[in-house]
XYZ file of C-alpha atoms in Angstrom:
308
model
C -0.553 13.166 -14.766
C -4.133 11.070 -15.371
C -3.526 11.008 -18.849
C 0.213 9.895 -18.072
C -1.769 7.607 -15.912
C -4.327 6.695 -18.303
C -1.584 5.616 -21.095
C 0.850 3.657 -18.615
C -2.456 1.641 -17.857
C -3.464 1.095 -21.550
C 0.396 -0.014 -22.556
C 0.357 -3.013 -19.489
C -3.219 -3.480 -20.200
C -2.250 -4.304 -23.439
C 1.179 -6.077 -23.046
C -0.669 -8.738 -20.170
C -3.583 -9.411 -22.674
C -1.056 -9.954 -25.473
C 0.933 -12.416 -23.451
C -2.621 -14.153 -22.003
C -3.802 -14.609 -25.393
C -0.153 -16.647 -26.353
C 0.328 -18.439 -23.928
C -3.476 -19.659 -22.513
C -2.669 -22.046 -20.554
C -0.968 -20.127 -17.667
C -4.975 -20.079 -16.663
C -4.497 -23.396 -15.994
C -3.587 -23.268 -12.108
C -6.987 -21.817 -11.543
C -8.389 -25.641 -12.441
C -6.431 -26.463 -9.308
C -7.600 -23.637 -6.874
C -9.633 -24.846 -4.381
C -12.711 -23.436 -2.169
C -10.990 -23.530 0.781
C -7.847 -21.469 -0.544
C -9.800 -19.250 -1.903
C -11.756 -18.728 1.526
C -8.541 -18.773 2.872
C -7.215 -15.932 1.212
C -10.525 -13.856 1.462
C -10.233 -14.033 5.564
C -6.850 -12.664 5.528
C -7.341 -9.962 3.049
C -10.168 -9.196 5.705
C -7.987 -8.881 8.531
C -5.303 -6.335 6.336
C -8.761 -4.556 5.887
C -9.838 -4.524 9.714
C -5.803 -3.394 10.249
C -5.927 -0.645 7.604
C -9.120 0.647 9.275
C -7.341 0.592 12.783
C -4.412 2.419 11.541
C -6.286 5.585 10.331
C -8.387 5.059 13.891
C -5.082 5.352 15.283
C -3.285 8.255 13.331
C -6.337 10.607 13.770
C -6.320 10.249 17.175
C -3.036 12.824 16.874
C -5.870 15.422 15.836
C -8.195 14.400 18.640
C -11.028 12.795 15.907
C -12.745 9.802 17.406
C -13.728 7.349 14.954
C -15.914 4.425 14.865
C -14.991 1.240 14.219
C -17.728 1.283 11.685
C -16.499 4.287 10.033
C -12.883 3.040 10.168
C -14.045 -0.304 7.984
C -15.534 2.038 5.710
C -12.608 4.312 5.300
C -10.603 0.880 4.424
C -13.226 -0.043 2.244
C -13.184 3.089 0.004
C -9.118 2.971 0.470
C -9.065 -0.374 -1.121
C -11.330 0.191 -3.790
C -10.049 3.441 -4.720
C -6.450 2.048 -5.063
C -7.502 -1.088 -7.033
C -9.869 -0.032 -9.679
C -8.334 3.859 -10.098
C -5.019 4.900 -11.133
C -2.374 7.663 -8.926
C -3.953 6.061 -5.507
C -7.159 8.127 -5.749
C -8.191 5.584 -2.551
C -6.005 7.632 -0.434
C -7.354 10.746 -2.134
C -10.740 9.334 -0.675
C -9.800 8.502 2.376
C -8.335 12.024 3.116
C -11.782 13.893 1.616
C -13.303 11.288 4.466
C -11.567 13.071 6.898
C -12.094 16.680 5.694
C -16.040 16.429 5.784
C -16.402 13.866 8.650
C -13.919 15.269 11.021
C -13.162 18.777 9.481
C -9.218 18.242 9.284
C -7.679 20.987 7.535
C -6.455 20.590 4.272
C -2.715 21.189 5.384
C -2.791 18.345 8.277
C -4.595 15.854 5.414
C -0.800 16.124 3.663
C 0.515 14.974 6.996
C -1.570 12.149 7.282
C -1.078 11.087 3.762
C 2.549 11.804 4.008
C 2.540 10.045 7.412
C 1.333 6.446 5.972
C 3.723 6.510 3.194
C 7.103 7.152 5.585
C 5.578 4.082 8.061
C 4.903 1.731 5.099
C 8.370 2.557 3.401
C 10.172 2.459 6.425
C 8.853 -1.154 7.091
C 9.063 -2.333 3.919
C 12.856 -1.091 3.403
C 13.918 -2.620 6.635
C 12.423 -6.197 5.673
C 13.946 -5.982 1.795
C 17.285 -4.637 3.374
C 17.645 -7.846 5.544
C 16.320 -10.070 2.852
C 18.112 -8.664 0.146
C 21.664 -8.921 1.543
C 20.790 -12.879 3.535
C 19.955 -13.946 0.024
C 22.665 -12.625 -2.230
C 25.327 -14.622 -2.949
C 27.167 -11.702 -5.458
C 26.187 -8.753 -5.539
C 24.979 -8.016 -8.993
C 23.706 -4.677 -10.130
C 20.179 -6.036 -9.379
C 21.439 -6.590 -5.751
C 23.078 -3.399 -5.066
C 20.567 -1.613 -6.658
C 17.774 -2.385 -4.531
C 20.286 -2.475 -1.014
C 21.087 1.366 -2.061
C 17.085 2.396 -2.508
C 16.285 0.394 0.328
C 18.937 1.921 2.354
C 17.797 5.170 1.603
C 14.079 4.554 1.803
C 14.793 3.316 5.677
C 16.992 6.118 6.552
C 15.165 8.594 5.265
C 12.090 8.044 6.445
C 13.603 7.011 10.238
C 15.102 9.951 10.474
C 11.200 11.924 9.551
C 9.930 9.816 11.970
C 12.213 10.541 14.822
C 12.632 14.221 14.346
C 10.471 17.170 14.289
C 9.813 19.780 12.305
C 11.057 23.472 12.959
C 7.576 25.613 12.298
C 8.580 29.505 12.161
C 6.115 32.148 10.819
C 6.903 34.414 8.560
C 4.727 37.342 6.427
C 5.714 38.517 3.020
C 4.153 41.144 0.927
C 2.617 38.693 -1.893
C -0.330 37.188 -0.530
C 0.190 34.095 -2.738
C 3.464 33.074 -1.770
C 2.085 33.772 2.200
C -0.510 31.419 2.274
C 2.166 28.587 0.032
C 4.390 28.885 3.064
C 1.352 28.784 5.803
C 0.235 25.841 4.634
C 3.404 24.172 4.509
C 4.062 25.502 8.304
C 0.646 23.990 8.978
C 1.515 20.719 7.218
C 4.689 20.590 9.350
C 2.865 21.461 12.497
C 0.812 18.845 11.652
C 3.395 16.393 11.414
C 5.064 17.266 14.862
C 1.248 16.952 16.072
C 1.511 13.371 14.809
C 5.250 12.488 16.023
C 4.291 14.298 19.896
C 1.286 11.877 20.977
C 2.787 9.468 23.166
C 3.361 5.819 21.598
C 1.394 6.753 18.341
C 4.348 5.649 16.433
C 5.036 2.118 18.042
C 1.570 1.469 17.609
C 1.166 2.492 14.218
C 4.354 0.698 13.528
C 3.301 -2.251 14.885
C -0.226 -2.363 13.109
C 1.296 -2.188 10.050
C 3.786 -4.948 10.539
C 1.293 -6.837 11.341
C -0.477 -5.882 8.284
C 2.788 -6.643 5.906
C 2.752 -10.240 7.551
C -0.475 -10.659 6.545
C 0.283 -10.087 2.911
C 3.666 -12.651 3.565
C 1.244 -14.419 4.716
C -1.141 -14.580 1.519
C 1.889 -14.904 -0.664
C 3.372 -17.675 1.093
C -0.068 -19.525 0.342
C -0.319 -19.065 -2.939
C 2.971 -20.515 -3.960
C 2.734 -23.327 -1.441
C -0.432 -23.995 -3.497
C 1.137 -23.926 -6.436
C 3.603 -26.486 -5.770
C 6.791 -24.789 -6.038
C 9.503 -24.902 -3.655
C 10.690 -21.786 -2.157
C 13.307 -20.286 0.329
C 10.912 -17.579 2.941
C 13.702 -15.033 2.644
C 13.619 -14.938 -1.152
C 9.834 -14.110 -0.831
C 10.029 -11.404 2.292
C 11.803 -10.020 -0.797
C 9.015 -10.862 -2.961
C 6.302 -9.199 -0.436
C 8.531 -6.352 -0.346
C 8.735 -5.697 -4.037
C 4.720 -6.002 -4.114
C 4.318 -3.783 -1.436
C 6.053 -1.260 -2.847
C 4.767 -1.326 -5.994
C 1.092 -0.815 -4.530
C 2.443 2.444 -2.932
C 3.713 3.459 -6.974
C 0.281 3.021 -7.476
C 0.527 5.211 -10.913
C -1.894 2.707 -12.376
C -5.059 1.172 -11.006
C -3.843 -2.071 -8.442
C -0.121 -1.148 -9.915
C -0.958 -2.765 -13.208
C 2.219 -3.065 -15.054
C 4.196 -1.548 -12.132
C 4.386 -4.695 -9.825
C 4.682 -7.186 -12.577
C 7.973 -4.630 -14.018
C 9.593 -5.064 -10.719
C 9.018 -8.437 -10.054
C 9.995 -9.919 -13.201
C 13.434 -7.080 -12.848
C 13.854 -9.219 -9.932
C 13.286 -12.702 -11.128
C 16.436 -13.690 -9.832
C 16.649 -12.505 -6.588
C 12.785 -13.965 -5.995
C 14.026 -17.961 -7.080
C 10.967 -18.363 -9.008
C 10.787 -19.139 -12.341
C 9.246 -16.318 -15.227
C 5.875 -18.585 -15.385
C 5.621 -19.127 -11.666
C 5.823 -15.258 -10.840
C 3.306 -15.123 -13.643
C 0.921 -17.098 -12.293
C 1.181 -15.817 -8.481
C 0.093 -12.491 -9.698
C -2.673 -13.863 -11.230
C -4.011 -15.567 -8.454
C -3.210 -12.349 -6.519
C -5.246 -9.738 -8.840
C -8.076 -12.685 -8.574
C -8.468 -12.818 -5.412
C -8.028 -9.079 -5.240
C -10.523 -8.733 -7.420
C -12.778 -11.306 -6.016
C -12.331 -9.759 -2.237
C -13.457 -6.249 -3.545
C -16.922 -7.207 -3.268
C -16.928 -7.186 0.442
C -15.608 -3.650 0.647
C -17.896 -2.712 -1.984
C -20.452 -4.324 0.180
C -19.619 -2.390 3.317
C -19.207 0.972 1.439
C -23.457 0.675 -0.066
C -24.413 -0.383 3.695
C -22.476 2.899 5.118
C -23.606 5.000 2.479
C -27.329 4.116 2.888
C -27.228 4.474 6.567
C -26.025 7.986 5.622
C -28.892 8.274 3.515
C -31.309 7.491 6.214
């Protein structure tokens, strides 16, 4: 899988330079990008941090660990770093080994919570590209019906995991191997229903992380207004949608290759032109790129207090 991983990266690495080197002057728009957008940007990428920090706060309180708000910033912190300079979302990896030395969560409850974030952030995201999707479309293409089918599968899929619990039985075979396989998954599942069983958990995580894929509408919506181009807010609900679940891919480091495949797939549906797309991602891996440093930042300053 890393090397998988490691060649996926190379190949996009290598088609984006390719394409920067003939055609220069997409690097153009950053002539145009001002201070204040920049700072702009920077605040709200700090409030999807302070929101991705709440929503771990929030899941682990399902396994009765009380954390910080200082810890939470740091768990978002290594999240996002993790996810945007590392390929196969080794920030979640992080976040979960976080929890397993901090708060001594068992290895089989650390799938749940990992498993847990993915079925919230799917199920929102489906749900907004559903509705945008079909408002949109005035013929349904194969593009169109393509993504109404995943996204009406991603949203019923993961409703129905979040509405309905587990059954956890124990059983005991003779191979030892194949005993503790199935314990752990009864302990992962257990886990789950520990999740799914604390009163208004999943309203409130569902809620913070609405709020959180606003917030990235929110960003998007700012760079193409800054760009200049006209644009219809359905077509780039859409657009957030596509992005956000591309960062959940996450094969490559910040979905390099991944988001820019689906994106461009979707050119179309999106109403932007092929250069316009182009240069919206580059303004978004900038200031991605440019907003790590506060993370970074946060994760030397909790470290060395560790230290101490």
């Amino acid at each position: 899988m890393k090397k998988f991983s490691l060649a996926l990266t190379f190949l996009f690495l290598g088609i984006f330079i390719n394409y920067i080197y003939n055609n220069p002057s997409v690097f153009d728009i950053f002539n145009l990008l001002s201070l204040d957008v920049i700072f702009l940007l920077l605040f709200i990428k700090s409030l999807t941090l302070l929101l991705n920090g709440l929503f771990n706060k929030t899941l682990l309180q399902a396994f009765e660990a009380k954390m910080n708000n200082y810890d939470s910033l740091y768990v978002g912190s290594i999240t996002y770093l993790g996810n945007l300079f590392l390929p196969a979302r080794i920030g979640g990896s992080l976040r979960l080994i976080f929890f397993n030395k901090k708060f001594k969560i068992k290895s089989s409850y650390l799938v749940s919570i990992f498993a847990y974030f993915f079925v919230i952030a799917i199920l929102i995201n489906s749900i907004f590209g559903i509705i945008s999707v079909l408002l949109i479309s005035s013929n349904f293409d194969i593009t169109v019906i393509l993504w109404t089918l995943l996204n009406l599968s991603f949203a019923v899929t993961t409703a129905y995991l979040l509405v309905n619990k587990f059954k956890v039985r124990k059983k005991t075979y003779s191979s030892k191997i194949i005993d503790r396989i199935l314990n752990f998954i009864k302990d992962s599942k257990d886990g789950w229903n520990r999740i799914g069983s604390v009163k208004k958990l999943n309203s409130n995580l569902l809620t913070i992380y609405s709020l959180n894929y606003l917030f990235f509408l929110l960003e998007i919506l700012i760079i193409i207004y800054f760009i200049g181009e006209n644009f219809n807010f359905l077509n780039i609900v859409f657009y957030n949608s596509i992005s956000v679940i591309s960062n959940l891919i996450g094969i490559t480091p910040a979905s390099l290759g991944i988001k820019e495949a689906l994106t461009i797939f979707s050119q179309d549906l999106i109403g932007l032109s092929f250069d316009n797309i182009i240069e919206i991602l580059l303004i978004e891996r900038f200031i991605a790129i440019l907003f790590s440093t506060i993370p970074f930042v946060i994760t030397l300053l909790y470290d060395k207090k560790q230290i101490n």
